[in-house]
Tab-separated table of C-alpha atoms and ligand atoms in Angstrom:
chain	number	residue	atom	x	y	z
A	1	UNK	CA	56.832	-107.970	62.773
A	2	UNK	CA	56.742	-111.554	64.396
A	3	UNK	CA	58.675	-114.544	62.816
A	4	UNK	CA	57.146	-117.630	61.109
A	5	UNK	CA	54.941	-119.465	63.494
A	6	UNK	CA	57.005	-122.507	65.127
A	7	UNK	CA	55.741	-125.775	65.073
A	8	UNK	CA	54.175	-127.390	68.040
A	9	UNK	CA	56.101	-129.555	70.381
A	10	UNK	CA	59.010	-127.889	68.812
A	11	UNK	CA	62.641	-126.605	70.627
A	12	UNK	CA	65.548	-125.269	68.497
A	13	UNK	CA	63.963	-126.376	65.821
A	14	UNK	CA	64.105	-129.754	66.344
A	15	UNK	CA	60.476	-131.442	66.521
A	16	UNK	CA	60.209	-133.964	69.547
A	17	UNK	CA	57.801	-136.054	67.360
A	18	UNK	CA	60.494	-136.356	64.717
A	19	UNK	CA	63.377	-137.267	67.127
A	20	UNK	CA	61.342	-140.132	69.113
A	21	UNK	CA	60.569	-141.481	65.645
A	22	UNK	CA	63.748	-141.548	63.708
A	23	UNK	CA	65.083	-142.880	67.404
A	24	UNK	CA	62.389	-145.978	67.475
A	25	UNK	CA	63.473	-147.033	64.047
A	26	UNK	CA	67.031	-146.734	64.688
A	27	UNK	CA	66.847	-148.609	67.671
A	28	UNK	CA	64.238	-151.299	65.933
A	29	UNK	CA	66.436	-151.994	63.399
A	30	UNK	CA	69.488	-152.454	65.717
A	31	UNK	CA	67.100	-155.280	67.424
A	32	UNK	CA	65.803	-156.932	64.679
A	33	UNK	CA	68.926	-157.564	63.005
A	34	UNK	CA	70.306	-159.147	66.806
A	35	UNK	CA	66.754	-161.328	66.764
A	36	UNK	CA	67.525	-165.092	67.694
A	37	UNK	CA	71.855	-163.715	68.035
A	38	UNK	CA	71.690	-162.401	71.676
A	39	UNK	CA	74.273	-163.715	73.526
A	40	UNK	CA	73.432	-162.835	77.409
A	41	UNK	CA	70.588	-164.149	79.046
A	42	UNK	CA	69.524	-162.618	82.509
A	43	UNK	CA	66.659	-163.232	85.113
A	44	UNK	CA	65.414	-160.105	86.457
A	45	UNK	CA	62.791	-160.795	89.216
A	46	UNK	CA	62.367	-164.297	88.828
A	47	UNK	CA	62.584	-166.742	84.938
A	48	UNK	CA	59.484	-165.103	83.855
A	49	UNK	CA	60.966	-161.744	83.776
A	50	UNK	CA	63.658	-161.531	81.203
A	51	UNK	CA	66.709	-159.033	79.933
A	52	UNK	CA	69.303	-159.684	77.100
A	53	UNK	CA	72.287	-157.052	76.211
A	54	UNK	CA	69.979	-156.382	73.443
A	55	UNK	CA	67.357	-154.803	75.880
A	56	UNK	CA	70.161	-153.171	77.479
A	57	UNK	CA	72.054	-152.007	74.163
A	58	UNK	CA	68.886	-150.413	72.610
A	59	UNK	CA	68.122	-148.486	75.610
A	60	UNK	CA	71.459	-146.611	75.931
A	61	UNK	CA	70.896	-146.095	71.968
A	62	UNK	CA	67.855	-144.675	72.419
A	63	UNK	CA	69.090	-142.406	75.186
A	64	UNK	CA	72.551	-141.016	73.726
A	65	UNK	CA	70.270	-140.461	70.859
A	66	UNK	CA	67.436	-138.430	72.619
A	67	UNK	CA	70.785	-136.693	75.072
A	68	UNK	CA	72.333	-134.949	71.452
A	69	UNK	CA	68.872	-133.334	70.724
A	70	UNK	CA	67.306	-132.464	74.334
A	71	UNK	CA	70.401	-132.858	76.790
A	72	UNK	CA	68.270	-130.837	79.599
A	73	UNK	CA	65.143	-133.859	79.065
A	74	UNK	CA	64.716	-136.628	82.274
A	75	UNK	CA	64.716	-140.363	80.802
A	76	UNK	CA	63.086	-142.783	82.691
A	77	UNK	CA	63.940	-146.274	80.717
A	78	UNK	CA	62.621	-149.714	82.225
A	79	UNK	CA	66.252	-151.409	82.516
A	80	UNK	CA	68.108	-148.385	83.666
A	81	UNK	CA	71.106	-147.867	81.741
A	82	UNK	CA	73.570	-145.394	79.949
A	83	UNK	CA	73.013	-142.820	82.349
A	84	UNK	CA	74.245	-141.853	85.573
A	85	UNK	CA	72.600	-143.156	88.434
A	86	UNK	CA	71.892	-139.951	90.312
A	87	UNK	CA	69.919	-139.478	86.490
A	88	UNK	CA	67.455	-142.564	87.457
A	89	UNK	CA	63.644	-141.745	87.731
A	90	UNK	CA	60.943	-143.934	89.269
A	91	UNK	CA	56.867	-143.074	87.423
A	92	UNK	CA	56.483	-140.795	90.867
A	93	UNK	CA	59.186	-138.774	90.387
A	94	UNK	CA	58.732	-138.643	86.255
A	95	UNK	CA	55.587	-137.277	87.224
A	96	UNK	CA	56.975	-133.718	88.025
A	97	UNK	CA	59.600	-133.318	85.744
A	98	UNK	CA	58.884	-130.985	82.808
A	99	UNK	CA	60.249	-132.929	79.827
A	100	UNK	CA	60.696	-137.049	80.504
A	101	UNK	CA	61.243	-139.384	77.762
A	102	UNK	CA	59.376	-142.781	78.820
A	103	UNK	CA	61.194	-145.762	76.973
A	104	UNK	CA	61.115	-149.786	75.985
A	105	UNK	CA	63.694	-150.357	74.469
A	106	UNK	CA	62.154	-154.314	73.936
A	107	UNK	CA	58.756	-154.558	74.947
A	108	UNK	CA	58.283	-158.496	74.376
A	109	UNK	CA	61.362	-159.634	75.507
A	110	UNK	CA	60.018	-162.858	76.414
A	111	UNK	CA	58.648	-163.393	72.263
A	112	UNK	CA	62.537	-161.809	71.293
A	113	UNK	CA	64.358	-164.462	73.276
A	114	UNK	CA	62.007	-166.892	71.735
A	115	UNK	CA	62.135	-165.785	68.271
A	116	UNK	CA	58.106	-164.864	68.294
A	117	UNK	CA	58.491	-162.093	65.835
A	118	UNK	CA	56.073	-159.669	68.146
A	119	UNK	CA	57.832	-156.869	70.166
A	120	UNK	CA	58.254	-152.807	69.707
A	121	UNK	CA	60.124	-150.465	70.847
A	122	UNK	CA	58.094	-147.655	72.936
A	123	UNK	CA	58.887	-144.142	73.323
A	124	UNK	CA	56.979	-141.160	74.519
A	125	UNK	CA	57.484	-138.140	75.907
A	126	UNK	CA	55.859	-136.227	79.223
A	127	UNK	CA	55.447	-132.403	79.853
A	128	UNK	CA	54.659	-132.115	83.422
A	129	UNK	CA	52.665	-135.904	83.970
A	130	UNK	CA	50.955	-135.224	80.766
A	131	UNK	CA	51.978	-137.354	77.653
A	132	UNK	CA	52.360	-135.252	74.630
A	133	UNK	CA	53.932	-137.777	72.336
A	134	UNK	CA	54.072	-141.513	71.926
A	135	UNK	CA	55.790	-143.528	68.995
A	136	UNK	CA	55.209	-147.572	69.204
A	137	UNK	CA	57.662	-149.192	66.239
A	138	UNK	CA	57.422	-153.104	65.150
A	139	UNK	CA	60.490	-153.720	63.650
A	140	UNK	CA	59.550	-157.064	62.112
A	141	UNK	CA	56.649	-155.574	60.401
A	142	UNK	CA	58.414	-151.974	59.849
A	143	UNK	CA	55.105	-150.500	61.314
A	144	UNK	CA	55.130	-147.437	63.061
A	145	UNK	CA	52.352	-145.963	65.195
A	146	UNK	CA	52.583	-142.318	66.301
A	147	UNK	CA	50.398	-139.490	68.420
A	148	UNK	CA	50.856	-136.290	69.291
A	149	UNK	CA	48.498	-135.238	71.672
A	150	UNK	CA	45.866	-132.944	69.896
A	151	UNK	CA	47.124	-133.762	66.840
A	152	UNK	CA	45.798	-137.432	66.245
A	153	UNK	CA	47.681	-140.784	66.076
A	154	UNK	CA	48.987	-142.167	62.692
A	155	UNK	CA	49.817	-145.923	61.667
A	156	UNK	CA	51.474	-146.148	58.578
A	157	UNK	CA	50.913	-142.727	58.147
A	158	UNK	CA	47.364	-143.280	58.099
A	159	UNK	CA	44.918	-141.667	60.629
A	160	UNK	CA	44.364	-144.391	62.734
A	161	UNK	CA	41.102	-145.371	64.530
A	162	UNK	CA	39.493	-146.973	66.995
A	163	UNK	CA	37.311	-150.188	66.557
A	164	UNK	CA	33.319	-149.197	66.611
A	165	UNK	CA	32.213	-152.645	68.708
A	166	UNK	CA	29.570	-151.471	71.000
A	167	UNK	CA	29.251	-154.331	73.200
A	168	UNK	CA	31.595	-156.530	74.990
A	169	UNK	CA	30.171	-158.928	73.141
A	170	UNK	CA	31.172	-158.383	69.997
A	171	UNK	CA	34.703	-157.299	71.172
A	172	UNK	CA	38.093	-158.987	70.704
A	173	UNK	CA	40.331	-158.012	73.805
A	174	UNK	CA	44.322	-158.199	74.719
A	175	UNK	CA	45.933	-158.261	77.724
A	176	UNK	CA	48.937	-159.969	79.375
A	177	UNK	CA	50.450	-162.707	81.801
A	178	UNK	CA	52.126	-160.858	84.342
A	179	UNK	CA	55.498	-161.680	85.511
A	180	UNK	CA	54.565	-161.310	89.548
A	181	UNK	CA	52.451	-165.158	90.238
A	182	UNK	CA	51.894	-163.975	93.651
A	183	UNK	CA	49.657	-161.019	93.104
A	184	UNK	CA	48.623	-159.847	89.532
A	185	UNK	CA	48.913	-162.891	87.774
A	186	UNK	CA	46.515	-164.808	89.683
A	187	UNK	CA	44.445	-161.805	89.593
A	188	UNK	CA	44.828	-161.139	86.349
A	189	UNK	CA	43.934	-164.941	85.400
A	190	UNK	CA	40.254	-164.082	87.185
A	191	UNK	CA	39.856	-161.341	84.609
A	192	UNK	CA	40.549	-163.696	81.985
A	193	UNK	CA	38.483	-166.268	83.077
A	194	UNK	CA	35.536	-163.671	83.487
A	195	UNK	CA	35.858	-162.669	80.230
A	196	UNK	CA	36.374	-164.745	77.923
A	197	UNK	CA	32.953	-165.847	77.966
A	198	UNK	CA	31.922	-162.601	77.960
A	199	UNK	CA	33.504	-161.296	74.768
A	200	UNK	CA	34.313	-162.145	71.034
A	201	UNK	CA	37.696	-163.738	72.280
A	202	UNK	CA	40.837	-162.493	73.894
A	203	UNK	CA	44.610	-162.237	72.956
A	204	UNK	CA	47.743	-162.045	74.061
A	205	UNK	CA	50.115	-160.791	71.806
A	206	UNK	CA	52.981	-160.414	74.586
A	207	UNK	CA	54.067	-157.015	73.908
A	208	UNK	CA	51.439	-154.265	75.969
A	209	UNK	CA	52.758	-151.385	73.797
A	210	UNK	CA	51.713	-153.169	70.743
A	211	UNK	CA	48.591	-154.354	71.937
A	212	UNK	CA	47.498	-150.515	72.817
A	213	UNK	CA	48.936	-149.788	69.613
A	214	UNK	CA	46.469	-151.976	67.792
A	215	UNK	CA	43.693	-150.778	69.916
A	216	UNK	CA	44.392	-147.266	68.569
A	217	UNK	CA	43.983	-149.178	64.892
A	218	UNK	CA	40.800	-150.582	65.406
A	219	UNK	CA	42.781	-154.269	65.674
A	220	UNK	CA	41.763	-154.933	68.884
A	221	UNK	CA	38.786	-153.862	70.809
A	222	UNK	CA	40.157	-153.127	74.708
A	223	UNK	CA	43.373	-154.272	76.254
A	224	UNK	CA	43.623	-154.321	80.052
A	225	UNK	CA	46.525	-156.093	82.483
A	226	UNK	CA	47.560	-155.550	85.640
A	227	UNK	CA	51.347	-154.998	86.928
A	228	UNK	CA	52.563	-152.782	84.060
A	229	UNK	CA	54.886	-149.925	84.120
A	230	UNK	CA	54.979	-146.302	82.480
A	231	UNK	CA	57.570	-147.221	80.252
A	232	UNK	CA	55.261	-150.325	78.846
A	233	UNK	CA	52.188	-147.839	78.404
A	234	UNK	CA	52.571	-144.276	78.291
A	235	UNK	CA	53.634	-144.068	74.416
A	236	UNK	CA	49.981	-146.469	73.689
A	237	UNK	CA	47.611	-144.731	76.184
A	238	UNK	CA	48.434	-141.678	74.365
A	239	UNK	CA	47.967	-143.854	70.663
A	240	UNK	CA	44.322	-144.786	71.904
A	241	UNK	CA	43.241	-142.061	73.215
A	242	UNK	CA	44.302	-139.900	70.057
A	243	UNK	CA	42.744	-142.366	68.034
A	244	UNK	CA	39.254	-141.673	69.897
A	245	UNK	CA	39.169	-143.992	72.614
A	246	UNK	CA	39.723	-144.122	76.471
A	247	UNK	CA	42.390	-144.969	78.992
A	248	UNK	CA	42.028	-145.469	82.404
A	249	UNK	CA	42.848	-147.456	85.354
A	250	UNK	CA	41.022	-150.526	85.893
A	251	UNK	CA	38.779	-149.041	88.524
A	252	UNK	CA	37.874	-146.216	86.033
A	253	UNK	CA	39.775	-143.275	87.106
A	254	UNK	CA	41.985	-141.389	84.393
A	255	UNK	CA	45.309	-143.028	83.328
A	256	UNK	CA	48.323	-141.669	85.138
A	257	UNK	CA	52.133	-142.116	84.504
A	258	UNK	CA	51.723	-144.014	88.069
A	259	UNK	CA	49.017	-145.960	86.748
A	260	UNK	CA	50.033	-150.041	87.431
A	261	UNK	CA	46.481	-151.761	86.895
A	262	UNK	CA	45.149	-150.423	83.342
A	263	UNK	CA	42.404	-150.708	81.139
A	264	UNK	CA	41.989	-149.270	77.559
A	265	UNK	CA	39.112	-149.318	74.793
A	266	UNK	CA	37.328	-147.566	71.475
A	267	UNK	CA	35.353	-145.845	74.677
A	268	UNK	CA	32.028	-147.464	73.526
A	269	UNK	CA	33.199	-150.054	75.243
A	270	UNK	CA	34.743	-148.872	78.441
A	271	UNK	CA	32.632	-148.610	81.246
A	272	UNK	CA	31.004	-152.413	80.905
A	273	UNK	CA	34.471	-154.031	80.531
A	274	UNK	CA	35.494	-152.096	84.117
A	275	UNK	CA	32.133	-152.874	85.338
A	276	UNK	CA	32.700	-156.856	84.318
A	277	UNK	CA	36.328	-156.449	86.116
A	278	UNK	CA	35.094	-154.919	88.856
A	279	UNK	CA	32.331	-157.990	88.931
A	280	UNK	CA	35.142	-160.741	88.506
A	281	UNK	CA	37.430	-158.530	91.365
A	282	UNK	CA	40.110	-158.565	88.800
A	283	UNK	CA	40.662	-155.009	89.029
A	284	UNK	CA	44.139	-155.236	91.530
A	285	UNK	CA	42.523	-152.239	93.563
A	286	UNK	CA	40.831	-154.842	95.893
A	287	UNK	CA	42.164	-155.663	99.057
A	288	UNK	CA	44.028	-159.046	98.871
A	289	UNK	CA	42.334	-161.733	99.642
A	290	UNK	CA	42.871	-162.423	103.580
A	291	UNK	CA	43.355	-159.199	104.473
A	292	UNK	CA	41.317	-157.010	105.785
B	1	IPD	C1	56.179	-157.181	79.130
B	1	IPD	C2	55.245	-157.183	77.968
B	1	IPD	C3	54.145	-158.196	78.184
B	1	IPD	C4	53.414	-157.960	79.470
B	1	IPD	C5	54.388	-157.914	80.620
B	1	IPD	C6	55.439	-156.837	80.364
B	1	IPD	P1	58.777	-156.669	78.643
B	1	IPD	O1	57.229	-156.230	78.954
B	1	IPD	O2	54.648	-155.925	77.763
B	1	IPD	O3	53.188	-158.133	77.152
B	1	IPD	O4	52.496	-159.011	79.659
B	1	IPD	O5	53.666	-157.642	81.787
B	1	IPD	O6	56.334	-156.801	81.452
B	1	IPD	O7	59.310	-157.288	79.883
B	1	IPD	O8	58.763	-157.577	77.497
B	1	IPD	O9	59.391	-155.341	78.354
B	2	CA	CA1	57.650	-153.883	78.757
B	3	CA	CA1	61.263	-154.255	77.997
């Protein structure tokens, strides 16, 4: 006689979904409660690219956390801490593992150190280069966005949704300022200019993970920006696309952990704002300017 059916997503019992969530808020409300109290300020690449022992702190939270429930999981964390360094991933490499937790401890560091009460902390999990579940957490706002691949994405415990603009038009986009000034933030300024006549209006929030989060509510029509990492966008691709709309690269082709340059929509959307990138050459997959 078989056994009660396990739950999907599930090992010893212990749901994945459930761990990356009570994780996120754990870790959220460590980092609100140090908002405008950090005490260590570093550069990373240059003063446009920030880190406190916040960032730091909530990472190796969130991964001695994840380590008691799934101690045989790969973590691949953007500031690369509380683990051993033979243990460090790069997006290639988290590609092939089986089970890799992708995680932001701060995403909006930049707005934290500032006191601009917009960041989140991302998490999501990879089988085998394929998201299966993605958990975006404001803190400020105690909002929590969550998808399980198949199973729909949630805000608030609500089914969320993509927007139902049809044109870019009537859209209001996201995207970002990129840290790197030689290469995708005057390319991503192009994009920018290209569009914003082109659309409703465009934001930036300053957090990517909580832009695709509120593209997967129906807040925000399409986000794109070039220059991001896995950890910044693999919990929200998943978010969108459970919530019915699309994720790609900016040249169209299907969003990978690898994926740098991305674009993301409600899908009724999608193909004019890569066409209009593609128009402005603001996609980053063009050869720089000067070369050959
Ligand atoms: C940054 C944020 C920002 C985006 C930058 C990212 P961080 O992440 O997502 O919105 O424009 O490109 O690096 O550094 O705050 O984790
Ligand atoms: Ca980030
Ligand atoms: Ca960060």
């Amino acid at each position: 006689m078989s056994g009660p059916t396990k739950p999907l997503y599930t090992v010893s019992g212990k749901s994945f979904t459930a761990v990356a969530i009570s994780t996120a808020a754990k870790a959220g409300e460590w980092i609100q409660t140090r908002l405008g109290q950090f005490s260590k300020l570093e550069m990373k690449s240059s003063s446009r690219d920030l880190v406190t022992e916040v960032d730091k702190g909530a990472e190796t939270m969130i991964r001695n956390l994840i380590r008691t429930h799934f101690p045989q999981h790969a973590f691949l964390g953007e500031e690369g801490v509380g683990g051993d360094e033979e243990d460090l991933l790069t997006p290639e490499r988290a590609e092939q593992a089986e089970y890799v937790w992708i995680v932001d401890p701060v995403d909006g560091t930049t707005n934290f150190v500032h006191g601009l009460p917009f960041f989140s902390v991302s998490i999501a999990l990879a089988h085998r280069g394929e998201v299966i579940v993605g958990v975006v957490y404001d803190p400020v706002r105690d909002e929590l966005f969550v998808a399980e691949k198949g199973k729909g994405a949630y805000v608030r415990g609500k089914r969320a949704r993509v927007s139902e603009e049809a044109t870019l038009a009537d859209s209001l986009l996201a995207t970002g300022f990129p840290a790197d000034t030689d290469r995708n933030l005057p390319i991503n300024l192009l994009g920018i200019r290209h569009l914003a006549t082109r659309s409703r209006n465009i934001r930036t929030i300053g957090s990517a993970a909580l832009h695709l989060a509120y593209v997967s509510a129906g807040r925000l029509s399409g986000f794109w920006e070039l220059g991001l990492n896995a950890w910044d966008v693999a919990a929200g691709a998943l978010l969108v696309q459970e919530a019915g709309g699309r994720v790609t690269d900016t040249a169209g082709r299907p969003y990978r952990l690898t994926t740098r340059h991305i674009a993301a929509s409600n899908g009724a959307i999608h193909d004019e704002l890569v066409s209009e990138l593609r128009a402005a050459n603001a996609t980053g997959y063009e050869p720089p300017s000067g070369g050959q």
